[in-house]
């Protein structure tokens, strides 16, 4: 009796067991049995081969739960506060009291707004307090919490002493102390977002601190030009010019280095508007802004708006890179290759 595996799969005299059968042998027999005049059997037309970057094109990463108005606002206000404190310390030490007052009050208000945005995003204020239980050097969030803890009381003391007119010596010391911590406050948020898995943020870790520092300096200088008299606004104009230049150079270098990953950054209208406003405000400030109060106010407003557009543009571009799988999968393949 013939076994179950001794099944003829083609027209040959030999027997081929199903273990030795090759896929398509039955189709080969059908092809041989077609009459010659019928022509070759046509199979389904094959289109261009597609390559998918992820499962059904779904995002590879979970989008951060951060809200734009909270975190992007926190990035902008925190940078403005830190840079304003540093500018206030410079003005205090160089005998420019009205520019120093502008910096101290600006730092106080921006610090309050940044704390509100941060706590509103965290959901509960005690979460910020819980971060003070440990100090972890490898965690930007932990380091940033302690930086804010060292900076906040000094900035508040400096602003309160200036507004109340009391304890001038304590206010002066607090102004200098906040000015020393100010650069860390203005730039630690760059390390904070670069420590995430968001491609456009994570891979831009080299230039992002310089971009944030330049943007913060441009904003603080613009506010000083807007609110301080022309006779005392010299440091503000120079800081604004330097900050705008550093911001644009850092952004250009980052976009060139990231290559295809920089597409969300390059097509961001907010980033393009931020660069244009920062450069226009800085150039107007150091030229016509020296002599015209109206021009100084317009230049300062442009610098503030440019800094805000830059921070919100960076935030949106990062979210776009996290939602599109090609910026995750293709970039990893390129690095492995």
PDB file of N, CA and C in Angstrom, residues 10-11 28-36:
ATOM      1  N   UNK A  10       4.336  15.760  -9.544  1.00  0.00           N
ATOM      2  CA  UNK A  10       4.533  16.199 -10.923  1.00  0.00           C
ATOM      3  C   UNK A  10       4.391  14.985 -11.828  1.00  0.00           C
ATOM      4  N   UNK A  11       4.709  15.184 -13.074  1.00  0.00           N
ATOM      5  CA  UNK A  11       4.501  14.109 -14.036  1.00  0.00           C
ATOM      6  C   UNK A  11       5.678  13.170 -14.181  1.00  0.00           C
ATOM      7  N   UNK A  28       4.476  24.683 -11.494  1.00  0.00           N
ATOM      8  CA  UNK A  28       5.281  24.363 -12.667  1.00  0.00           C
ATOM      9  C   UNK A  28       4.562  23.384 -13.577  1.00  0.00           C
ATOM     10  N   UNK A  29       3.848  22.405 -12.969  1.00  0.00           N
ATOM     11  CA  UNK A  29       3.128  21.421 -13.781  1.00  0.00           C
ATOM     12  C   UNK A  29       1.992  22.083 -14.559  1.00  0.00           C
ATOM     13  N   UNK A  30       1.300  23.032 -13.873  1.00  0.00           N
ATOM     14  CA  UNK A  30       0.218  23.710 -14.579  1.00  0.00           C
ATOM     15  C   UNK A  30       0.744  24.520 -15.747  1.00  0.00           C
ATOM     16  N   UNK A  31       1.906  25.106 -15.547  1.00  0.00           N
ATOM     17  CA  UNK A  31       2.490  25.908 -16.626  1.00  0.00           C
ATOM     18  C   UNK A  31       2.856  25.031 -17.828  1.00  0.00           C
ATOM     19  N   UNK A  32       3.363  23.807 -17.554  1.00  0.00           N
ATOM     20  CA  UNK A  32       3.740  22.922 -18.643  1.00  0.00           C
ATOM     21  C   UNK A  32       2.524  22.403 -19.395  1.00  0.00           C
ATOM     22  N   UNK A  33       1.400  22.285 -18.710  1.00  0.00           N
ATOM     23  CA  UNK A  33       0.215  21.730 -19.346  1.00  0.00           C
ATOM     24  C   UNK A  33      -0.591  22.763 -20.129  1.00  0.00           C
ATOM     25  N   UNK A  34      -0.237  24.046 -20.029  1.00  0.00           N
ATOM     26  CA  UNK A  34      -0.973  25.044 -20.793  1.00  0.00           C
ATOM     27  C   UNK A  34      -0.656  24.876 -22.260  1.00  0.00           C
ATOM     28  N   UNK A  35      -1.633  25.003 -23.126  1.00  0.00           N
ATOM     29  CA  UNK A  35      -1.361  24.893 -24.561  1.00  0.00           C
ATOM     30  C   UNK A  35      -0.444  26.010 -25.024  1.00  0.00           C
ATOM     31  N   UNK A  36       0.407  25.755 -25.984  1.00  0.00           N
ATOM     32  CA  UNK A  36       1.373  26.786 -26.427  1.00  0.00           C
ATOM     33  C   UNK A  36       0.698  28.017 -26.988  1.00  0.00           C
TER      34      UNK A  36
END
